[in-house]
mmCIF file of C-alpha atoms and ligand atoms in Angstrom:
data_model
loop_
_atom_site.group_PDB
_atom_site.id
_atom_site.type_symbol
_atom_site.label_atom_id
_atom_site.label_comp_id
_atom_site.label_asym_id
_atom_site.label_seq_id
_atom_site.Cartn_x
_atom_site.Cartn_y
_atom_site.Cartn_z
ATOM 1 C CA MET A 1 0.000 0.000 0.000
ATOM 2 C CA SER A 2 1.418 3.388 -0.949
ATOM 3 C CA VAL A 3 1.600 6.138 1.631
ATOM 4 C CA LEU A 4 -0.596 8.132 -0.781
ATOM 5 C CA THR A 5 -3.546 5.862 -0.069
ATOM 6 C CA ASP A 6 -2.956 5.448 3.684
ATOM 7 C CA THR A 7 -5.791 7.007 5.647
ATOM 8 C CA TYR A 8 -6.715 8.307 9.086
ATOM 9 C CA THR A 9 -10.215 7.734 10.426
ATOM 10 C CA LEU A 10 -11.775 11.036 11.460
ATOM 11 C CA ASN A 11 -14.124 11.555 14.423
ATOM 12 C CA ASN A 12 -17.164 11.047 12.152
ATOM 13 C CA GLY A 13 -15.883 7.698 10.833
ATOM 14 C CA THR A 14 -14.772 8.929 7.380
ATOM 15 C CA LYS A 15 -11.319 7.981 6.121
ATOM 16 C CA ILE A 16 -9.064 10.805 4.931
ATOM 17 C CA PRO A 17 -5.912 10.157 2.863
ATOM 18 C CA LYS A 18 -2.936 11.159 5.031
ATOM 19 C CA ILE A 19 -1.289 13.158 2.239
ATOM 20 C CA GLY A 20 -3.170 15.971 0.550
ATOM 21 C CA PHE A 21 -1.878 17.797 -2.505
ATOM 22 C CA GLY A 22 -1.624 21.542 -1.755
ATOM 23 C CA THR A 23 -2.588 24.128 -4.366
ATOM 24 C CA TRP A 24 -2.029 27.547 -2.768
ATOM 25 C CA GLN A 25 -0.120 29.836 -5.178
ATOM 26 C CA THR A 26 -0.738 27.378 -7.999
ATOM 27 C CA ALA A 27 -2.205 29.658 -10.632
ATOM 28 C CA GLU A 28 -5.612 29.039 -12.201
ATOM 29 C CA GLY A 29 -5.272 27.770 -15.787
ATOM 30 C CA LYS A 30 -2.549 25.517 -17.163
ATOM 31 C CA THR A 31 -0.379 25.620 -14.002
ATOM 32 C CA ALA A 32 -3.095 24.351 -11.663
ATOM 33 C CA TYR A 33 -4.560 21.984 -14.255
ATOM 34 C CA ASP A 34 -1.168 20.382 -14.985
ATOM 35 C CA ALA A 35 -0.102 20.179 -11.327
ATOM 36 C CA VAL A 36 -3.330 18.510 -10.189
ATOM 37 C CA SER A 37 -3.377 16.207 -13.243
ATOM 38 C CA LEU A 38 0.203 15.123 -12.517
ATOM 39 C CA ALA A 39 -0.572 14.630 -8.848
ATOM 40 C CA LEU A 40 -3.548 12.407 -9.664
ATOM 41 C CA GLN A 41 -1.446 10.412 -12.164
ATOM 42 C CA THR A 42 1.255 10.025 -9.500
ATOM 43 C CA GLY A 43 -1.324 8.566 -7.124
ATOM 44 C CA TYR A 44 -2.288 11.441 -4.808
ATOM 45 C CA ARG A 45 -5.912 10.933 -3.789
ATOM 46 C CA HIS A 46 -6.520 14.080 -1.760
ATOM 47 C CA ILE A 47 -6.533 17.609 -3.151
ATOM 48 C CA ASP A 48 -6.554 20.733 -0.970
ATOM 49 C CA THR A 49 -7.841 23.937 -2.540
ATOM 50 C CA ALA A 50 -9.756 27.031 -1.407
ATOM 51 C CA ARG A 51 -12.075 29.654 -2.861
ATOM 52 C CA ALA A 52 -9.327 32.184 -2.013
ATOM 53 C CA TYR A 53 -6.750 30.383 -4.186
ATOM 54 C CA GLY A 54 -8.745 31.287 -7.295
ATOM 55 C CA ASN A 55 -8.012 27.919 -8.920
ATOM 56 C CA GLU A 56 -11.086 25.794 -8.155
ATOM 57 C CA HIS A 57 -12.131 25.738 -11.804
ATOM 58 C CA SER A 58 -8.805 24.281 -12.988
ATOM 59 C CA VAL A 59 -8.676 21.878 -10.046
ATOM 60 C CA GLY A 60 -12.167 20.635 -10.929
ATOM 61 C CA GLN A 61 -11.275 20.301 -14.608
ATOM 62 C CA ALA A 62 -8.189 18.217 -13.788
ATOM 63 C CA ILE A 63 -10.316 15.966 -11.583
ATOM 64 C CA ALA A 64 -12.974 15.614 -14.292
ATOM 65 C CA ASP A 65 -10.371 14.694 -16.925
ATOM 66 C CA SER A 66 -8.570 12.157 -14.728
ATOM 67 C CA ASP A 67 -9.265 8.431 -14.548
ATOM 68 C CA VAL A 68 -9.724 8.562 -10.789
ATOM 69 C CA LYS A 69 -13.185 7.582 -9.580
ATOM 70 C CA ARG A 70 -14.881 10.248 -7.491
ATOM 71 C CA GLU A 71 -15.331 7.847 -4.569
ATOM 72 C CA ASP A 72 -11.570 7.222 -4.512
ATOM 73 C CA LEU A 73 -10.784 10.912 -4.188
ATOM 74 C CA TRP A 74 -10.887 13.376 -1.280
ATOM 75 C CA VAL A 75 -11.470 17.036 -2.160
ATOM 76 C CA THR A 76 -11.188 19.849 0.372
ATOM 77 C CA THR A 77 -12.086 23.464 -0.268
ATOM 78 C CA LYS A 78 -12.453 26.426 2.063
ATOM 79 C CA LEU A 79 -14.892 29.190 2.829
ATOM 80 C CA PRO A 80 -13.273 32.647 2.437
ATOM 81 C CA ALA A 81 -12.182 33.817 5.889
ATOM 82 C CA GLY A 82 -13.985 37.156 5.717
ATOM 83 C CA ASP A 83 -17.437 35.790 4.891
ATOM 84 C CA LYS A 84 -19.273 34.929 8.085
ATOM 85 C CA THR A 85 -22.966 35.524 7.421
ATOM 86 C CA ARG A 86 -25.338 32.780 6.311
ATOM 87 C CA ASP A 87 -26.182 34.477 2.991
ATOM 88 C CA ALA A 88 -22.537 35.124 2.086
ATOM 89 C CA ILE A 89 -21.561 31.560 3.021
ATOM 90 C CA LEU A 90 -24.310 29.932 0.951
ATOM 91 C CA ALA A 91 -23.299 32.090 -2.040
ATOM 92 C CA ASP A 92 -19.595 31.233 -1.580
ATOM 93 C CA PHE A 93 -20.379 27.564 -1.319
ATOM 94 C CA ASP A 94 -22.430 27.610 -4.518
ATOM 95 C CA ARG A 95 -19.605 29.396 -6.324
ATOM 96 C CA SER A 96 -17.123 26.741 -5.150
ATOM 97 C CA MET A 97 -19.396 23.894 -6.212
ATOM 98 C CA THR A 98 -19.927 25.461 -9.636
ATOM 99 C CA ALA A 99 -16.202 26.076 -10.149
ATOM 100 C CA LEU A 100 -15.203 22.601 -8.974
ATOM 101 C CA ASN A 101 -18.136 21.057 -10.875
ATOM 102 C CA LEU A 102 -18.616 18.330 -8.272
ATOM 103 C CA ASP A 103 -21.781 16.838 -6.761
ATOM 104 C CA TYR A 104 -20.293 16.916 -3.282
ATOM 105 C CA ILE A 105 -17.082 17.860 -1.546
ATOM 106 C CA ASP A 106 -15.427 15.778 1.124
ATOM 107 C CA LEU A 107 -14.375 18.555 3.455
ATOM 108 C CA TYR A 108 -15.310 22.222 3.777
ATOM 109 C CA LEU A 109 -13.211 24.379 6.086
ATOM 110 C CA ILE A 110 -13.624 27.840 7.566
ATOM 111 C CA HIS A 111 -10.402 29.284 6.125
ATOM 112 C CA GLY A 112 -9.755 31.500 9.135
ATOM 113 C CA PRO A 113 -11.461 32.605 12.361
ATOM 114 C CA TRP A 114 -11.048 36.249 11.285
ATOM 115 C CA PRO A 115 -11.000 38.182 8.013
ATOM 116 C CA TRP A 116 -7.321 38.191 6.931
ATOM 117 C CA SER A 117 -7.050 41.965 7.285
ATOM 118 C CA GLN A 118 -7.897 41.609 10.993
ATOM 119 C CA ALA A 119 -5.960 38.420 11.742
ATOM 120 C CA GLY A 120 -5.104 38.159 15.417
ATOM 121 C CA ARG A 121 -6.629 41.532 16.382
ATOM 122 C CA ARG A 122 -9.728 40.158 18.119
ATOM 123 C CA HIS A 123 -11.922 37.089 18.291
ATOM 124 C CA PHE A 124 -15.020 36.780 16.119
ATOM 125 C CA ASP A 125 -17.024 34.429 18.349
ATOM 126 C CA SER A 126 -20.583 35.257 17.320
ATOM 127 C CA GLU A 127 -19.601 35.460 13.627
ATOM 128 C CA ASN A 128 -17.907 32.056 13.812
ATOM 129 C CA THR A 129 -20.951 30.616 15.592
ATOM 130 C CA GLU A 130 -23.203 31.714 12.707
ATOM 131 C CA THR A 131 -20.648 30.349 10.260
ATOM 132 C CA TRP A 132 -20.474 26.949 11.933
ATOM 133 C CA LYS A 133 -24.276 26.656 12.080
ATOM 134 C CA THR A 134 -24.387 27.344 8.332
ATOM 135 C CA LEU A 135 -21.720 24.729 7.621
ATOM 136 C CA GLU A 136 -23.737 22.229 9.680
ATOM 137 C CA GLU A 137 -26.778 23.080 7.555
ATOM 138 C CA LEU A 138 -24.734 22.481 4.373
ATOM 139 C CA GLN A 139 -23.446 19.155 5.659
ATOM 140 C CA ARG A 140 -27.003 18.074 6.465
ATOM 141 C CA SER A 141 -27.987 18.936 2.875
ATOM 142 C CA GLY A 142 -25.615 16.185 1.704
ATOM 143 C CA ARG A 143 -23.371 18.374 -0.434
ATOM 144 C CA ILE A 144 -20.519 18.238 2.109
ATOM 145 C CA ARG A 145 -19.328 15.047 3.802
ATOM 146 C CA SER A 146 -17.305 16.664 6.623
ATOM 147 C CA ILE A 147 -16.722 20.141 8.015
ATOM 148 C CA GLY A 148 -13.742 21.618 9.803
ATOM 149 C CA LEU A 149 -11.581 24.564 10.771
ATOM 150 C CA SER A 150 -8.390 26.257 9.700
ATOM 151 C CA ASN A 151 -6.155 28.655 11.605
ATOM 152 C CA PHE A 152 -8.253 28.291 14.773
ATOM 153 C CA ASP A 153 -6.468 28.733 18.101
ATOM 154 C CA VAL A 154 -7.647 27.143 21.372
ATOM 155 C CA HIS A 155 -10.088 29.977 22.115
ATOM 156 C CA ASP A 156 -11.616 29.785 18.638
ATOM 157 C CA MET A 157 -11.880 25.979 18.734
ATOM 158 C CA THR A 158 -13.537 26.134 22.163
ATOM 159 C CA ASN A 159 -16.058 28.642 20.843
ATOM 160 C CA ILE A 160 -17.068 26.182 18.113
ATOM 161 C CA LEU A 161 -17.100 23.120 20.385
ATOM 162 C CA ASN A 162 -19.440 24.952 22.789
ATOM 163 C CA ILE A 163 -22.163 25.274 20.151
ATOM 164 C CA ALA A 164 -21.424 22.444 17.686
ATOM 165 C CA GLU A 165 -24.011 19.793 16.960
ATOM 166 C CA ILE A 166 -21.568 18.402 14.390
ATOM 167 C CA LYS A 167 -18.010 18.373 15.672
ATOM 168 C CA PRO A 168 -15.198 19.721 13.458
ATOM 169 C CA VAL A 169 -13.162 16.824 12.056
ATOM 170 C CA VAL A 170 -9.923 18.763 11.520
ATOM 171 C CA ASN A 171 -8.097 21.999 12.222
ATOM 172 C CA GLN A 172 -5.708 22.901 9.379
ATOM 173 C CA ILE A 173 -2.790 24.924 10.745
ATOM 174 C CA GLN A 174 0.734 25.958 9.855
ATOM 175 C CA TYR A 175 2.879 23.055 11.035
ATOM 176 C CA TYR A 176 6.453 22.108 10.220
ATOM 177 C CA ILE A 177 9.676 21.108 11.995
ATOM 178 C CA GLY A 178 10.135 23.443 14.967
ATOM 179 C CA PHE A 179 6.704 25.062 14.501
ATOM 180 C CA THR A 180 4.159 22.518 15.660
ATOM 181 C CA GLU A 181 1.745 24.672 17.663
ATOM 182 C CA PRO A 182 1.884 22.545 20.866
ATOM 183 C CA LYS A 183 -1.125 24.187 22.576
ATOM 184 C CA ILE A 184 -3.386 23.946 19.543
ATOM 185 C CA SER A 185 -2.182 20.429 18.698
ATOM 186 C CA ALA A 186 -2.705 19.140 22.269
ATOM 187 C CA PHE A 187 -6.166 20.691 22.532
ATOM 188 C CA ALA A 188 -7.164 19.247 19.169
ATOM 189 C CA LYS A 189 -5.957 15.787 20.189
ATOM 190 C CA GLU A 190 -7.901 15.928 23.499
ATOM 191 C CA ASN A 191 -11.024 16.709 21.478
ATOM 192 C CA ASP A 192 -10.432 14.131 18.727
ATOM 193 C CA ILE A 193 -9.889 16.811 16.074
ATOM 194 C CA ARG A 194 -7.184 15.829 13.565
ATOM 195 C CA ILE A 195 -4.485 18.376 12.785
ATOM 196 C CA GLU A 196 -3.785 19.020 9.119
ATOM 197 C CA ALA A 197 -0.251 20.370 8.586
ATOM 198 C CA TYR A 198 -0.186 23.212 6.105
ATOM 199 C CA SER A 199 3.076 24.665 4.793
ATOM 200 C CA PRO A 200 4.894 21.477 5.895
ATOM 201 C CA LEU A 201 7.929 22.806 3.970
ATOM 202 C CA ALA A 202 7.400 26.342 5.347
ATOM 203 C CA THR A 203 6.424 27.317 1.790
ATOM 204 C CA GLY A 204 9.952 26.298 0.711
ATOM 205 C CA ASP A 205 11.780 28.164 3.508
ATOM 206 C CA ILE A 206 12.827 24.904 5.180
ATOM 207 C CA LEU A 207 14.829 23.728 2.166
ATOM 208 C CA ASN A 208 18.202 25.165 3.198
ATOM 209 C CA THR A 209 18.171 24.450 6.928
ATOM 210 C CA PRO A 210 21.526 22.745 7.730
ATOM 211 C CA SER A 211 20.298 20.703 10.741
ATOM 212 C CA VAL A 212 17.407 19.264 8.695
ATOM 213 C CA GLN A 213 19.730 18.616 5.750
ATOM 214 C CA GLN A 214 22.071 16.650 8.044
ATOM 215 C CA LEU A 215 19.281 14.383 9.224
ATOM 216 C CA ALA A 216 17.921 13.997 5.682
ATOM 217 C CA ASP A 217 21.396 12.855 4.572
ATOM 218 C CA LYS A 218 21.408 10.251 7.349
ATOM 219 C CA TYR A 219 18.192 8.729 5.945
ATOM 220 C CA GLN A 220 19.319 9.267 2.327
ATOM 221 C CA VAL A 221 16.219 11.297 1.562
ATOM 222 C CA SER A 222 15.691 14.930 0.585
ATOM 223 C CA VAL A 223 14.857 17.706 3.063
ATOM 224 C CA PRO A 224 11.230 17.850 1.828
ATOM 225 C CA GLN A 225 10.878 14.082 2.263
ATOM 226 C CA LEU A 226 12.209 14.249 5.825
ATOM 227 C CA ALA A 227 10.020 17.248 6.635
ATOM 228 C CA LEU A 228 6.892 15.535 5.282
ATOM 229 C CA ARG A 229 7.646 12.236 6.997
ATOM 230 C CA PHE A 230 8.081 14.172 10.265
ATOM 231 C CA THR A 231 4.546 15.581 10.003
ATOM 232 C CA LEU A 232 3.106 12.147 9.216
ATOM 233 C CA GLN A 233 4.834 10.467 12.149
ATOM 234 C CA ASN A 234 3.328 13.138 14.423
ATOM 235 C CA GLY A 235 -0.093 11.964 13.254
ATOM 236 C CA THR A 236 -1.051 14.939 11.111
ATOM 237 C CA VAL A 237 -2.502 14.993 7.631
ATOM 238 C CA THR A 238 0.235 16.636 5.566
ATOM 239 C CA LEU A 239 -0.307 19.007 2.648
ATOM 240 C CA PRO A 240 2.761 19.446 0.426
ATOM 241 C CA LYS A 241 2.379 21.852 -2.463
ATOM 242 C CA ALA A 242 4.381 21.372 -5.642
ATOM 243 C CA ARG A 243 4.144 22.187 -9.326
ATOM 244 C CA SER A 244 7.008 20.379 -11.058
ATOM 245 C CA ARG A 245 6.896 16.675 -11.851
ATOM 246 C CA GLN A 246 10.112 16.151 -9.893
ATOM 247 C CA HIS A 247 8.727 17.754 -6.717
ATOM 248 C CA ILE A 248 5.339 16.067 -7.050
ATOM 249 C CA GLU A 249 6.951 12.630 -7.370
ATOM 250 C CA GLU A 250 9.592 13.194 -4.698
ATOM 251 C CA ASP A 251 7.014 14.349 -2.148
ATOM 252 C CA SER A 252 5.066 11.124 -2.663
ATOM 253 C CA GLN A 253 8.010 8.859 -1.817
ATOM 254 C CA LEU A 254 7.780 8.738 1.936
ATOM 255 C CA ASP A 255 8.018 5.019 2.673
ATOM 256 C CA PHE A 256 10.795 5.259 5.245
ATOM 257 C CA GLN A 257 10.768 5.573 9.019
ATOM 258 C CA ILE A 258 12.368 8.279 11.181
ATOM 259 C CA SER A 259 13.589 6.664 14.435
ATOM 260 C CA ASP A 260 11.929 7.592 17.742
ATOM 261 C CA ALA A 261 15.200 9.201 18.868
ATOM 262 C CA ASP A 262 15.392 11.401 15.778
ATOM 263 C CA MET A 263 11.683 12.292 16.058
ATOM 264 C CA ALA A 264 12.402 13.427 19.625
ATOM 265 C CA VAL A 265 15.249 15.617 18.348
ATOM 266 C CA LEU A 266 13.037 17.083 15.611
ATOM 267 C CA ASN A 267 10.160 17.657 18.034
ATOM 268 C CA ALA A 268 12.484 19.530 20.388
ATOM 269 C CA SER A 269 14.169 21.557 17.668
ATOM 270 C CA ALA A 270 13.938 25.292 17.171
ATOM 271 C CA ASP A 271 11.895 26.738 14.314
ATOM 272 C CA ALA A 272 13.517 25.261 11.204
ATOM 273 C CA ALA A 273 12.485 28.308 9.156
ATOM 274 C CA PRO A 274 12.676 31.233 11.605
ATOM 275 C CA MET A 275 12.310 33.857 8.884
ATOM 276 C CA HIS A 276 9.065 32.294 7.674
ATOM 277 C CA SER A 277 6.024 34.452 8.301
ATOM 278 C CA HIS A 278 3.750 33.127 11.011
ATOM 279 C CA ASN A 279 0.116 33.576 11.533
ATOM 280 C CA ARG A 280 -0.357 36.177 14.264
ATOM 281 C CA THR A 281 -2.806 34.187 16.354
ATOM 282 C CA GLN A 282 -0.361 31.303 16.562
ATOM 283 C CA GLY A 283 3.148 30.817 17.912
HETATM 284 N N1 NAP B 1 -5.378 26.967 5.475
HETATM 285 C C1 NAP B 1 -4.468 27.873 5.232
HETATM 286 O O1 NAP B 1 -4.547 29.027 5.670
HETATM 287 C C2 NAP B 1 -3.267 27.488 4.401
HETATM 288 C C3 NAP B 1 -2.160 28.347 4.361
HETATM 289 C C4 NAP B 1 -1.047 27.930 3.616
HETATM 290 C C5 NAP B 1 -1.081 26.712 2.967
HETATM 291 N N2 NAP B 1 -2.205 25.912 2.995
HETATM 292 C C6 NAP B 1 -2.272 24.619 2.260
HETATM 293 O O2 NAP B 1 -1.054 23.893 2.477
HETATM 294 C C7 NAP B 1 -0.415 23.681 1.222
HETATM 295 C C8 NAP B 1 1.096 23.632 1.362
HETATM 296 O O3 NAP B 1 1.621 24.797 1.935
HETATM 297 P P1 NAP B 1 2.480 25.850 1.093
HETATM 298 O O4 NAP B 1 1.780 26.138 -0.173
HETATM 299 O O5 NAP B 1 2.773 26.955 2.031
HETATM 300 O O6 NAP B 1 3.808 25.121 0.687
HETATM 301 P P2 NAP B 1 4.819 23.972 1.162
HETATM 302 O O7 NAP B 1 4.277 22.651 0.784
HETATM 303 O O8 NAP B 1 5.225 24.210 2.580
HETATM 304 O O9 NAP B 1 6.065 24.342 0.218
HETATM 305 C C9 NAP B 1 5.886 24.491 -1.190
HETATM 306 C C10 NAP B 1 7.168 25.011 -1.796
HETATM 307 O O10 NAP B 1 8.165 23.988 -1.738
HETATM 308 C C11 NAP B 1 8.567 23.621 -3.054
HETATM 309 N N3 NAP B 1 8.735 22.170 -3.090
HETATM 310 C C12 NAP B 1 7.778 21.220 -2.973
HETATM 311 N N4 NAP B 1 8.322 19.989 -3.047
HETATM 312 C C13 NAP B 1 9.648 20.160 -3.223
HETATM 313 C C14 NAP B 1 10.729 19.276 -3.390
HETATM 314 N N5 NAP B 1 10.546 17.956 -3.358
HETATM 315 N N6 NAP B 1 11.994 19.796 -3.554
HETATM 316 C C15 NAP B 1 12.193 21.133 -3.581
HETATM 317 N N7 NAP B 1 11.181 22.030 -3.425
HETATM 318 C C16 NAP B 1 9.922 21.551 -3.247
HETATM 319 C C17 NAP B 1 7.462 24.087 -3.978
HETATM 320 O O11 NAP B 1 7.983 24.339 -5.250
HETATM 321 P P3 NAP B 1 7.121 24.252 -6.631
HETATM 322 O O12 NAP B 1 5.752 24.759 -6.352
HETATM 323 O O13 NAP B 1 7.904 25.117 -7.552
HETATM 324 O O14 NAP B 1 7.126 22.810 -7.086
HETATM 325 C C18 NAP B 1 7.015 25.359 -3.274
HETATM 326 O O15 NAP B 1 7.892 26.411 -3.553
HETATM 327 C C19 NAP B 1 -0.939 24.851 0.374
HETATM 328 O O16 NAP B 1 -0.671 24.695 -0.990
HETATM 329 C C20 NAP B 1 -2.382 24.854 0.758
HETATM 330 O O17 NAP B 1 -3.082 23.810 0.101
HETATM 331 C C21 NAP B 1 -3.278 26.284 3.726
#
C-alpha cells in the first residue's frame, strides 16, 4: 500500500488520505490543471484547494479529466475567511461547487477565524458561531461530507465546540519542523480533532536548513521528504504543495521511518524556518 492511499479515520468515521496535494499559489489555468493532473497520475488521492486560491475551476477540470473515480478521491475546499454571514456563506459555497463542478465535496473548512485583514486583532465568536451553524446546515444537505476549521487557536476551537451539533473533524494549521503549535495540537488531540499540517515545507523556507539537511542525509532522503515524513509520524494529515513533476513525485516517496530518537530531536528543535512568516494568532 502506498503512503498516498494510507488514511486516518476522522471523528465522524470517514477515512481521509494522510497526504493531501496543496494548491495555494498554484495559478488558475494551465499551471493548476497540470499540477493537479500530474498529482492524480502520480497517485495522490486528496486535493486541498480554497475559494481564495482562485483555482477551483482548474482543479475541478483536472479531476474531471482524470481516470480517478470520485469515490476514490478526497477534495477539500475552504470558505473565504472574511465571509461569516449565512447568505454570504451559501453564495460562496455555490460558487465553489460550480467552479469545482462536483456533486459533493469531502471537506469544507472555515479558512480562518477572522477576516485576513484583521488576523489576530480580536476574536469573532458570534460570527464564527453563525458560520459553523451554516456549515452544519450544508453538511445536512448532503453536499458536504465533513466540516472543519483552519487557523483556529484554542479559544476559537472552544467557541465552536461549545455550540457544535456536528463536531469539526480537523483543524488545518501551519505546522512544520520546529513550529508545531503545541497548545493547539494538544487541545485538538484531546477533542479528537485531527491536525492538518499546512506549509509542511514552510512554503519552501525549510529547504536550506543545515540541521534538517544533516538528518535527511542520514536517511538518504531529501529535506522535503524528511520534513513531510516528520509531520506524518506526528499523526497529522500533511499538505505538500508542488508544481514540477520532480517535486510532485519526490514528495510522494515517503516510505521510510524516522527513528523515535530522531523524532524526539526534531520535536524539540527550534523553528527550522525562523524567517518564515507566522500567523499572528499562533506561535
Ligand atoms: N489553510 C491555510 O490558511 C493554508 C495556508 C497555507 C497553505 N495551505 C495549504 O497547504 C499547502 C502547502 O503549503 P504551502 O503552499 O505553504 O507550501 P509547502 O508545501 O510548505 O512548500 C511548497 C514550496 O516547496 C517547493 N517544493 C515542494 N516539493 C519540493 C521538493 N521535493 N523539492 C524542492 N522544493 C519543493 C514548492 O515548489 P514548486 O511549487 O515550484 O514545485 C514550493 O515552492 C498549500 O498549498 C495549501 O493547500 C493552507
